[in-house]
N, CA and C atoms as an extended XYZ file, in Angstrom:
396
Properties=species:S:1:pos:R:3:atomname:S:1:resname:S:1:resid:I:1 pbc="F F F"
N       -28.934      -19.485       31.342 N   UNK     1
C       -28.591      -19.404       29.944 CA  UNK     1
C       -27.220      -20.015       29.712 C   UNK     1
N       -27.131      -20.829       28.708 N   UNK     2
C       -25.867      -21.476       28.376 CA  UNK     2
C       -25.041      -20.521       27.520 C   UNK     2
N       -23.777      -20.478       27.826 N   UNK     3
C       -22.895      -19.643       27.008 CA  UNK     3
C       -22.291      -20.500       25.911 C   UNK     3
N       -22.149      -19.881       24.779 N   UNK     4
C       -21.610      -20.598       23.634 CA  UNK     4
C       -20.092      -20.427       23.601 C   UNK     4
N       -19.398      -21.533       23.380 N   UNK     5
C       -17.947      -21.487       23.301 CA  UNK     5
C       -17.539      -20.799       21.997 C   UNK     5
N       -16.523      -19.948       22.047 N   UNK     6
C       -16.068      -19.326       20.808 CA  UNK     6
C       -15.421      -20.363       19.888 C   UNK     6
N       -15.613      -20.163       18.609 N   UNK     7
C       -15.034      -21.065       17.623 CA  UNK     7
C       -13.553      -20.746       17.468 C   UNK     7
N       -12.731      -21.742       17.648 N   UNK     8
C       -11.297      -21.576       17.456 CA  UNK     8
C       -10.919      -22.312       16.180 C   UNK     8
N       -10.458      -21.552       15.225 N   UNK     9
C       -10.067      -22.132       13.955 CA  UNK     9
C        -8.592      -22.491       14.058 C   UNK     9
N        -8.264      -23.691       13.651 N   UNK    10
C        -6.876      -24.130       13.719 CA  UNK    10
C        -6.510      -24.968       12.527 C   UNK    10
N        -5.287      -25.372       12.492 N   UNK    11
C        -4.819      -26.280       11.458 CA  UNK    11
C        -4.835      -25.666       10.072 C   UNK    11
N        -5.266      -26.468        9.122 N   UNK    12
C        -5.263      -26.056        7.728 CA  UNK    12
C        -6.262      -24.946        7.447 C   UNK    12
N        -7.333      -24.895        8.224 N   UNK    13
C        -8.323      -23.831        8.014 CA  UNK    13
C        -7.722      -22.470        8.355 C   UNK    13
N        -6.981      -22.389        9.457 N   UNK    14
C        -6.325      -21.126        9.815 CA  UNK    14
C        -5.258      -20.767        8.783 C   UNK    14
N        -4.522      -21.768        8.334 N   UNK    15
C        -3.511      -21.546        7.297 CA  UNK    15
C        -4.146      -20.987        6.034 C   UNK    15
N        -5.269      -21.573        5.624 N   UNK    16
C        -5.964      -21.112        4.425 CA  UNK    16
C        -6.505      -19.699        4.622 C   UNK    16
N        -7.024      -19.403        5.801 N   UNK    17
C        -7.549      -18.067        6.068 CA  UNK    17
C        -6.472      -16.998        6.002 C   UNK    17
N        -5.319      -17.296        6.581 N   UNK    18
C        -4.213      -16.331        6.550 CA  UNK    18
C        -3.714      -16.144        5.117 C   UNK    18
N        -3.588      -17.233        4.378 N   UNK    19
C        -3.161      -17.113        2.985 CA  UNK    19
C        -4.208      -16.405        2.129 C   UNK    19
N        -5.495      -16.581        2.461 N   UNK    20
C        -6.535      -15.859        1.719 CA  UNK    20
C        -6.422      -14.359        1.963 C   UNK    20
N        -6.151      -13.972        3.201 N   UNK    21
C        -5.988      -12.550        3.496 CA  UNK    21
C        -4.767      -12.003        2.756 C   UNK    21
N        -3.657      -12.744        2.793 N   UNK    22
C        -2.448      -12.319        2.093 CA  UNK    22
C        -2.669      -12.276        0.580 C   UNK    22
N        -3.240      -13.349        0.027 N   UNK    23
C        -3.481      -13.401       -1.415 CA  UNK    23
C        -4.478      -12.349       -1.875 C   UNK    23
N        -5.506      -12.106       -1.057 N   UNK    24
C        -6.475      -11.060       -1.390 CA  UNK    24
C        -5.838       -9.683       -1.394 C   UNK    24
N        -4.974       -9.430       -0.416 N   UNK    25
C        -4.283       -8.142       -0.366 CA  UNK    25
C        -3.349       -7.971       -1.564 C   UNK    25
N        -2.651       -9.036       -1.936 N   UNK    26
C        -1.749       -8.950       -3.083 CA  UNK    26
C        -2.532       -8.766       -4.389 C   UNK    26
N        -3.675       -9.422       -4.513 N   UNK    27
C        -4.514       -9.249       -5.697 CA  UNK    27
C        -5.083       -7.837       -5.742 C   UNK    27
N        -5.451       -7.320       -4.584 N   UNK    28
C        -5.942       -5.949       -4.493 CA  UNK    28
C        -4.865       -4.969       -4.947 C   UNK    28
N        -3.628       -5.149       -4.496 N   UNK    29
C        -2.534       -4.286       -4.920 CA  UNK    29
C        -2.239       -4.433       -6.413 C   UNK    29
N        -2.401       -5.642       -6.913 N   UNK    30
C        -2.227       -5.891       -8.342 CA  UNK    30
C        -3.256       -5.091       -9.143 C   UNK    30
N        -4.488       -5.072       -8.653 N   UNK    31
C        -5.542       -4.309       -9.318 CA  UNK    31
C        -5.292       -2.817       -9.280 C   UNK    31
N        -4.848       -2.306       -8.133 N   UNK    32
C        -4.551       -0.880       -8.018 CA  UNK    32
C        -3.412       -0.502       -8.961 C   UNK    32
N        -2.415       -1.350       -9.046 N   UNK    33
C        -1.279       -1.096       -9.927 CA  UNK    33
C        -1.719       -1.066      -11.391 C   UNK    33
N        -2.609       -1.960      -11.763 N   UNK    34
C        -3.072       -1.998      -13.154 CA  UNK    34
C        -3.966       -0.799      -13.479 C   UNK    34
N        -4.815       -0.398      -12.534 N   UNK    35
C        -5.684        0.756      -12.771 CA  UNK    35
C        -4.857        2.032      -12.902 C   UNK    35
N        -3.796        2.135      -12.107 N   UNK    36
C        -2.927        3.311      -12.151 CA  UNK    36
C        -1.984        3.296      -13.353 C   UNK    36
N        -2.042        2.225      -14.149 N   UNK    37
C        -1.170        2.045      -15.307 CA  UNK    37
C         0.299        2.189      -14.913 C   UNK    37
N         0.680        1.392      -13.941 N   UNK    38
C         2.041        1.396      -13.425 CA  UNK    38
C         3.008        0.986      -14.531 C   UNK    38
N         4.204        1.524      -14.491 N   UNK    39
C         5.190        1.218      -15.530 CA  UNK    39
C         5.799       -0.167      -15.368 C   UNK    39
N         5.529       -0.834      -14.248 N   UNK    40
C         6.064       -2.180      -14.025 CA  UNK    40
C         5.327       -3.198      -14.883 C   UNK    40
N         4.065       -2.928      -15.170 N   UNK    41
C         3.226       -3.879      -15.900 CA  UNK    41
C         3.460       -3.727      -17.399 C   UNK    41
N         3.705       -4.843      -18.047 N   UNK    42
C         3.971       -4.882      -19.472 CA  UNK    42
C         2.669       -5.203      -20.196 C   UNK    42
N         2.289       -4.380      -21.153 N   UNK    43
C         1.102       -4.680      -21.946 CA  UNK    43
C         1.540       -5.316      -23.247 C   UNK    43
N         1.008       -6.494      -23.525 N   UNK    44
C         1.381       -7.230      -24.734 CA  UNK    44
C         0.277       -7.102      -25.772 C   UNK    44
N         0.647       -7.270      -26.992 N   UNK    45
C        -0.333       -7.226      -28.076 CA  UNK    45
C        -0.628       -8.654      -28.540 C   UNK    45
N        -1.726       -8.819      -29.233 N   UNK    46
C        -2.115      -10.094      -29.819 CA  UNK    46
C        -2.253      -11.198      -28.782 C   UNK    46
N        -2.761      -10.860      -27.623 N   UNK    47
C        -3.020      -11.853      -26.593 CA  UNK    47
C        -4.491      -12.232      -26.690 C   UNK    47
N        -4.808      -13.497      -26.575 N   UNK    48
C        -6.163      -13.987      -26.795 CA  UNK    48
C        -7.161      -13.328      -25.845 C   UNK    48
N        -6.810      -13.202      -24.573 N   UNK    49
C        -7.707      -12.633      -23.576 CA  UNK    49
C        -7.337      -11.182      -23.306 C   UNK    49
N        -7.326      -10.369      -24.355 N   UNK    50
C        -6.857       -9.001      -24.187 CA  UNK    50
C        -7.990       -8.082      -23.747 C   UNK    50
N        -7.967       -7.732      -22.477 N   UNK    51
C        -8.800       -6.665      -21.941 CA  UNK    51
C        -7.890       -5.452      -21.836 C   UNK    51
N        -8.480       -4.320      -21.605 N   UNK    52
C        -7.637       -3.162      -21.330 CA  UNK    52
C        -6.991       -3.358      -19.969 C   UNK    52
N        -5.903       -2.668      -19.736 N   UNK    53
C        -5.199       -2.787      -18.469 CA  UNK    53
C        -6.089       -2.350      -17.314 C   UNK    53
N        -6.891       -1.323      -17.540 N   UNK    54
C        -7.815       -0.871      -16.491 CA  UNK    54
C        -8.901       -1.916      -16.236 C   UNK    54
N        -9.347       -2.601      -17.274 N   UNK    55
C       -10.344       -3.666      -17.098 CA  UNK    55
C        -9.820       -4.793      -16.231 C   UNK    55
N        -8.584       -5.232      -16.516 N   UNK    56
C        -7.954       -6.257      -15.672 CA  UNK    56
C        -7.761       -5.740      -14.257 C   UNK    56
N        -7.428       -4.461      -14.147 N   UNK    57
C        -7.232       -3.872      -12.826 CA  UNK    57
C        -8.485       -3.929      -11.981 C   UNK    57
N        -9.625       -3.593      -12.580 N   UNK    58
C       -10.889       -3.641      -11.828 CA  UNK    58
C       -11.271       -5.067      -11.453 C   UNK    58
N       -11.009       -6.011      -12.351 N   UNK    59
C       -11.290       -7.419      -12.036 CA  UNK    59
C       -10.473       -7.857      -10.825 C   UNK    59
N        -9.176       -7.552      -10.832 N   UNK    60
C        -8.304       -7.950       -9.721 CA  UNK    60
C        -8.630       -7.188       -8.441 C   UNK    60
N        -8.988       -5.922       -8.559 N   UNK    61
C        -9.316       -5.128       -7.380 CA  UNK    61
C       -10.544       -5.683       -6.668 C   UNK    61
N       -11.600       -5.933       -7.420 N   UNK    62
C       -12.836       -6.465       -6.823 CA  UNK    62
C       -12.605       -7.865       -6.267 C   UNK    62
N       -11.916       -8.698       -7.024 N   UNK    63
C       -11.629      -10.060       -6.563 CA  UNK    63
C       -10.770      -10.046       -5.304 C   UNK    63
N        -9.805       -9.151       -5.238 N   UNK    64
C        -8.951       -9.048       -4.060 CA  UNK    64
C        -9.724       -8.636       -2.816 C   UNK    64
N       -10.629       -7.676       -2.954 N   UNK    65
C       -11.443       -7.235       -1.819 CA  UNK    65
C       -12.320       -8.368       -1.315 C   UNK    65
N       -12.947       -9.085       -2.229 N   UNK    66
C       -13.860      -10.168       -1.838 CA  UNK    66
C       -13.085      -11.328       -1.196 C   UNK    66
N       -11.920      -11.671       -1.729 N   UNK    67
C       -11.120      -12.752       -1.154 CA  UNK    67
C       -10.606      -12.368        0.225 C   UNK    67
N       -10.184      -11.134        0.385 N   UNK    68
C        -9.721      -10.672        1.685 CA  UNK    68
C       -10.846      -10.765        2.716 C   UNK    68
N       -12.042      -10.323        2.344 N   UNK    69
C       -13.192      -10.400        3.262 CA  UNK    69
C       -13.570      -11.850        3.560 C   UNK    69
N       -13.484      -12.721        2.566 N   UNK    70
C       -13.791      -14.136        2.794 CA  UNK    70
C       -12.761      -14.788        3.692 C   UNK    70
N       -11.503      -14.377        3.593 N   UNK    71
C       -10.463      -14.894        4.478 CA  UNK    71
C       -10.700      -14.496        5.920 C   UNK    71
N       -11.134      -13.248        6.139 N   UNK    72
C       -11.469      -12.800        7.492 CA  UNK    72
C       -12.663      -13.583        8.020 C   UNK    72
N       -13.682      -13.810        7.175 N   UNK    73
C       -14.847      -14.584        7.594 CA  UNK    73
C       -14.475      -16.031        7.900 C   UNK    73
N       -13.552      -16.580        7.147 N   UNK    74
C       -13.114      -17.957        7.387 CA  UNK    74
C       -12.408      -18.077        8.729 C   UNK    74
N       -11.535      -17.136        9.036 N   UNK    75
C       -10.844      -17.186       10.323 CA  UNK    75
C       -11.814      -16.926       11.469 C   UNK    75
N       -12.772      -16.026       11.267 N   UNK    76
C       -13.715      -15.687       12.330 CA  UNK    76
C       -14.684      -16.818       12.628 C   UNK    76
N       -15.139      -17.520       11.594 N   UNK    77
C       -16.172      -18.532       11.829 CA  UNK    77
C       -15.698      -19.957       11.616 C   UNK    77
N       -14.886      -20.179       10.607 N   UNK    78
C       -14.461      -21.534       10.281 CA  UNK    78
C       -15.593      -22.386        9.741 C   UNK    78
N       -16.676      -21.751        9.343 N   UNK    79
C       -17.867      -22.462        8.888 CA  UNK    79
C       -17.647      -23.092        7.510 C   UNK    79
N       -18.451      -24.097        7.227 N   UNK    80
C       -18.339      -24.803        5.956 CA  UNK    80
C       -18.661      -23.870        4.786 C   UNK    80
N       -19.637      -22.955        4.953 N   UNK    81
C       -19.973      -22.042        3.863 CA  UNK    81
C       -18.782      -21.146        3.521 C   UNK    81
N       -18.003      -20.754        4.535 N   UNK    82
C       -16.832      -19.911        4.296 CA  UNK    82
C       -15.754      -20.683        3.541 C   UNK    82
N       -15.637      -21.978        3.841 N   UNK    83
C       -14.649      -22.797        3.131 CA  UNK    83
C       -15.055      -23.003        1.679 C   UNK    83
N       -16.338      -23.257        1.438 N   UNK    84
C       -16.818      -23.441        0.066 CA  UNK    84
C       -16.674      -22.148       -0.727 C   UNK    84
N       -17.058      -21.033       -0.101 N   UNK    85
C       -16.907      -19.734       -0.751 CA  UNK    85
C       -15.435      -19.453       -1.047 C   UNK    85
N       -14.562      -19.837       -0.131 N   UNK    86
C       -13.137      -19.649       -0.335 CA  UNK    86
C       -12.617      -20.434       -1.522 C   UNK    86
N       -13.046      -21.675       -1.651 N   UNK    87
C       -12.604      -22.500       -2.788 CA  UNK    87
C       -13.067      -21.877       -4.109 C   UNK    87
N       -14.306      -21.412       -4.159 N   UNK    88
C       -14.835      -20.811       -5.389 CA  UNK    88
C       -14.089      -19.521       -5.724 C   UNK    88
N       -13.943      -18.637       -4.734 N   UNK    89
C       -13.290      -17.349       -4.984 CA  UNK    89
C       -11.816      -17.510       -5.334 C   UNK    89
N       -11.128      -18.381       -4.639 N   UNK    90
C        -9.708      -18.580       -4.914 CA  UNK    90
C        -9.519      -19.288       -6.256 C   UNK    90
N       -10.461      -20.143       -6.629 N   UNK    91
C       -10.412      -20.738       -7.963 CA  UNK    91
C       -10.549      -19.679       -9.047 C   UNK    91
N       -11.446      -18.715       -8.837 N   UNK    92
C       -11.577      -17.604       -9.784 CA  UNK    92
C       -10.311      -16.756       -9.811 C   UNK    92
N        -9.705      -16.568       -8.643 N   UNK    93
C        -8.457      -15.810       -8.571 CA  UNK    93
C        -7.337      -16.527       -9.322 C   UNK    93
N        -7.254      -17.842       -9.177 N   UNK    94
C        -6.232      -18.603       -9.901 CA  UNK    94
C        -6.431      -18.469      -11.410 C   UNK    94
N        -7.675      -18.522      -11.850 N   UNK    95
C        -7.968      -18.360      -13.274 CA  UNK    95
C        -7.603      -16.958      -13.748 C   UNK    95
N        -7.983      -15.941      -12.981 N   UNK    96
C        -7.669      -14.557      -13.358 CA  UNK    96
C        -6.164      -14.322      -13.377 C   UNK    96
N        -5.456      -14.877      -12.414 N   UNK    97
C        -4.006      -14.697      -12.403 CA  UNK    97
C        -3.322      -15.497      -13.498 C   UNK    97
N        -3.891      -16.636      -13.874 N   UNK    98
C        -3.345      -17.393      -14.999 CA  UNK    98
C        -3.476      -16.579      -16.284 C   UNK    98
N        -4.611      -15.920      -16.455 N   UNK    99
C        -4.806      -15.086      -17.640 CA  UNK    99
C        -3.989      -13.797      -17.575 C   UNK    99
N        -3.506      -13.444      -16.396 N   UNK   100
C        -2.724      -12.232      -16.174 CA  UNK   100
C        -1.227      -12.472      -16.439 C   UNK   100
N        -0.816      -13.707      -16.685 N   UNK   101
C         0.607      -14.050      -16.842 CA  UNK   101
C         1.331      -13.190      -17.879 C   UNK   101
N         0.759      -12.881      -19.057 N   UNK   102
C         1.510      -12.062      -20.015 CA  UNK   102
C         1.784      -10.634      -19.540 C   UNK   102
N         1.016      -10.151      -18.575 N   UNK   103
C         1.202       -8.780      -18.113 CA  UNK   103
C         2.275       -8.666      -17.020 C   UNK   103
N         2.280       -9.608      -16.097 N   UNK   104
C         3.260       -9.562      -15.007 CA  UNK   104
C         3.516      -11.005      -14.573 C   UNK   104
N         4.394      -11.740      -15.275 N   UNK   105
C         4.539      -13.190      -15.083 CA  UNK   105
C         4.919      -13.624      -13.673 C   UNK   105
N         5.912      -12.982      -13.065 N   UNK   106
C         6.375      -13.443      -11.751 CA  UNK   106
C         5.283      -13.298      -10.698 C   UNK   106
N         4.635      -12.152      -10.664 N   UNK   107
C         3.591      -11.902       -9.682 CA  UNK   107
C         2.411      -12.845       -9.913 C   UNK   107
N         2.023      -13.023      -11.168 N   UNK   108
C         0.885      -13.873      -11.494 CA  UNK   108
C         1.148      -15.331      -11.119 C   UNK   108
N         2.334      -15.835      -11.437 N   UNK   109
C         2.644      -17.230      -11.107 CA  UNK   109
C         2.759      -17.437       -9.603 C   UNK   109
N         3.275      -16.436       -8.894 N   UNK   110
C         3.340      -16.526       -7.432 CA  UNK   110
C         1.945      -16.609       -6.841 C   UNK   110
N         1.025      -15.781       -7.331 N   UNK   111
C        -0.343      -15.809       -6.805 CA  UNK   111
C        -1.098      -17.079       -7.214 C   UNK   111
N        -0.795      -17.623       -8.380 N   UNK   112
C        -1.412      -18.897       -8.769 CA  UNK   112
C        -0.945      -19.995       -7.810 C   UNK   112
N         0.345      -20.013       -7.466 N   UNK   113
C         0.854      -21.008       -6.516 CA  UNK   113
C         0.207      -20.840       -5.142 C   UNK   113
N         0.065      -19.604       -4.679 N   UNK   114
C        -0.595      -19.358       -3.396 CA  UNK   114
C        -2.044      -19.818       -3.454 C   UNK   114
N        -2.722      -19.552       -4.568 N   UNK   115
C        -4.123      -19.975       -4.719 CA  UNK   115
C        -4.250      -21.496       -4.678 C   UNK   115
N        -3.314      -22.193       -5.271 N   UNK   116
C        -3.355      -23.659       -5.241 CA  UNK   116
C        -3.168      -24.174       -3.815 C   UNK   116
N        -2.244      -23.571       -3.059 N   UNK   117
C        -2.069      -23.948       -1.652 CA  UNK   117
C        -3.329      -23.681       -0.842 C   UNK   117
N        -3.992      -22.571       -1.111 N   UNK   118
C        -5.218      -22.233       -0.373 CA  UNK   118
C        -6.304      -23.265       -0.666 C   UNK   118
N        -6.490      -23.596       -1.924 N   UNK   119
C        -7.519      -24.583       -2.270 CA  UNK   119
C        -7.217      -25.925       -1.613 C   UNK   119
N        -5.953      -26.327       -1.633 N   UNK   120
C        -5.590      -27.589       -0.986 CA  UNK   120
C        -5.875      -27.538        0.508 C   UNK   120
N        -5.494      -26.433        1.158 N   UNK   121
C        -5.707      -26.319        2.604 CA  UNK   121
C        -7.197      -26.286        2.946 C   UNK   121
N        -8.000      -25.639        2.124 N   UNK   122
C        -9.445      -25.599        2.392 CA  UNK   122
C       -10.078      -26.974        2.191 C   UNK   122
N        -9.592      -27.707        1.220 N   UNK   123
C       -10.157      -29.038        0.973 CA  UNK   123
C        -9.630      -30.074        1.969 C   UNK   123
N        -8.416      -29.889        2.467 N   UNK   124
C        -7.874      -30.810        3.463 CA  UNK   124
C        -8.626      -30.667        4.771 C   UNK   124
N        -8.956      -29.452        5.127 N   UNK   125
C        -9.783      -29.196        6.298 CA  UNK   125
C        -9.131      -29.551        7.616 C   UNK   125
N        -9.938      -29.492        8.634 N   UNK   126
C        -9.502      -29.792        9.985 CA  UNK   126
C       -10.083      -31.145       10.357 C   UNK   126
N        -9.265      -32.144       10.443 N   UNK   127
C        -9.737      -33.522       10.655 CA  UNK   127
C       -10.162      -33.802       12.091 C   UNK   127
N        -9.899      -32.877       13.013 N   UNK   128
C       -10.287      -33.107       14.401 CA  UNK   128
C       -11.803      -33.125       14.574 C   UNK   128
N       -12.510      -32.391       13.694 N   UNK   129
C       -13.953      -32.289       13.834 CA  UNK   129
C       -14.706      -33.246       12.918 C   UNK   129
N       -13.999      -34.151       12.281 N   UNK   130
C       -14.626      -35.092       11.375 CA  UNK   130
C       -15.457      -36.114       12.177 C   UNK   130
N       -16.605      -36.481       11.630 N   UNK   131
C       -17.489      -37.445       12.276 CA  UNK   131
C       -17.029      -38.833       11.888 C   UNK   131
N       -16.882      -39.690       12.865 N   UNK   132
C       -16.402      -41.034       12.610 CA  UNK   132
C       -17.472      -41.918       12.034 C   UNK   132
C-alpha cells in the first residue's frame, strides 16, 4: 500500500489561512460584543442599513464562526474548494464590516483591510504547484 504524503500548505495560502483564523476570531468577538450591547459600540440613527444591534451581532457572530472554520480547513487541506470558499466568505465579511462602519469605525476598517489582504493572498495562491 502506498502512503500518501501529507499536504503542506505554504506561502500565500498559509498566510491567508492564518489571517482567516484571526479575522474570523475578531469578527466573532465583534458579534459577541454587539449581542451583549457593549457600551463601546455606538448606535447611530438614520443609517440606511439600520438593523438592530443584536441583528448585526448575530450576522457577525455566524460569519466569524464560519470564516474561522474555513481558515482551519484551508490550512489543513490547502484545497482549491477551501480557497474559493475563503474568497466568498471573506468577501461577505468585507461587505458586512463595510456596513458596520457607523457602529465601530476603527474596528470595521481594520477588518475590511484584513479581508482585502486575505482575498489577495487567496487569489495569488502558491505558484510552486502551478502547471506549466
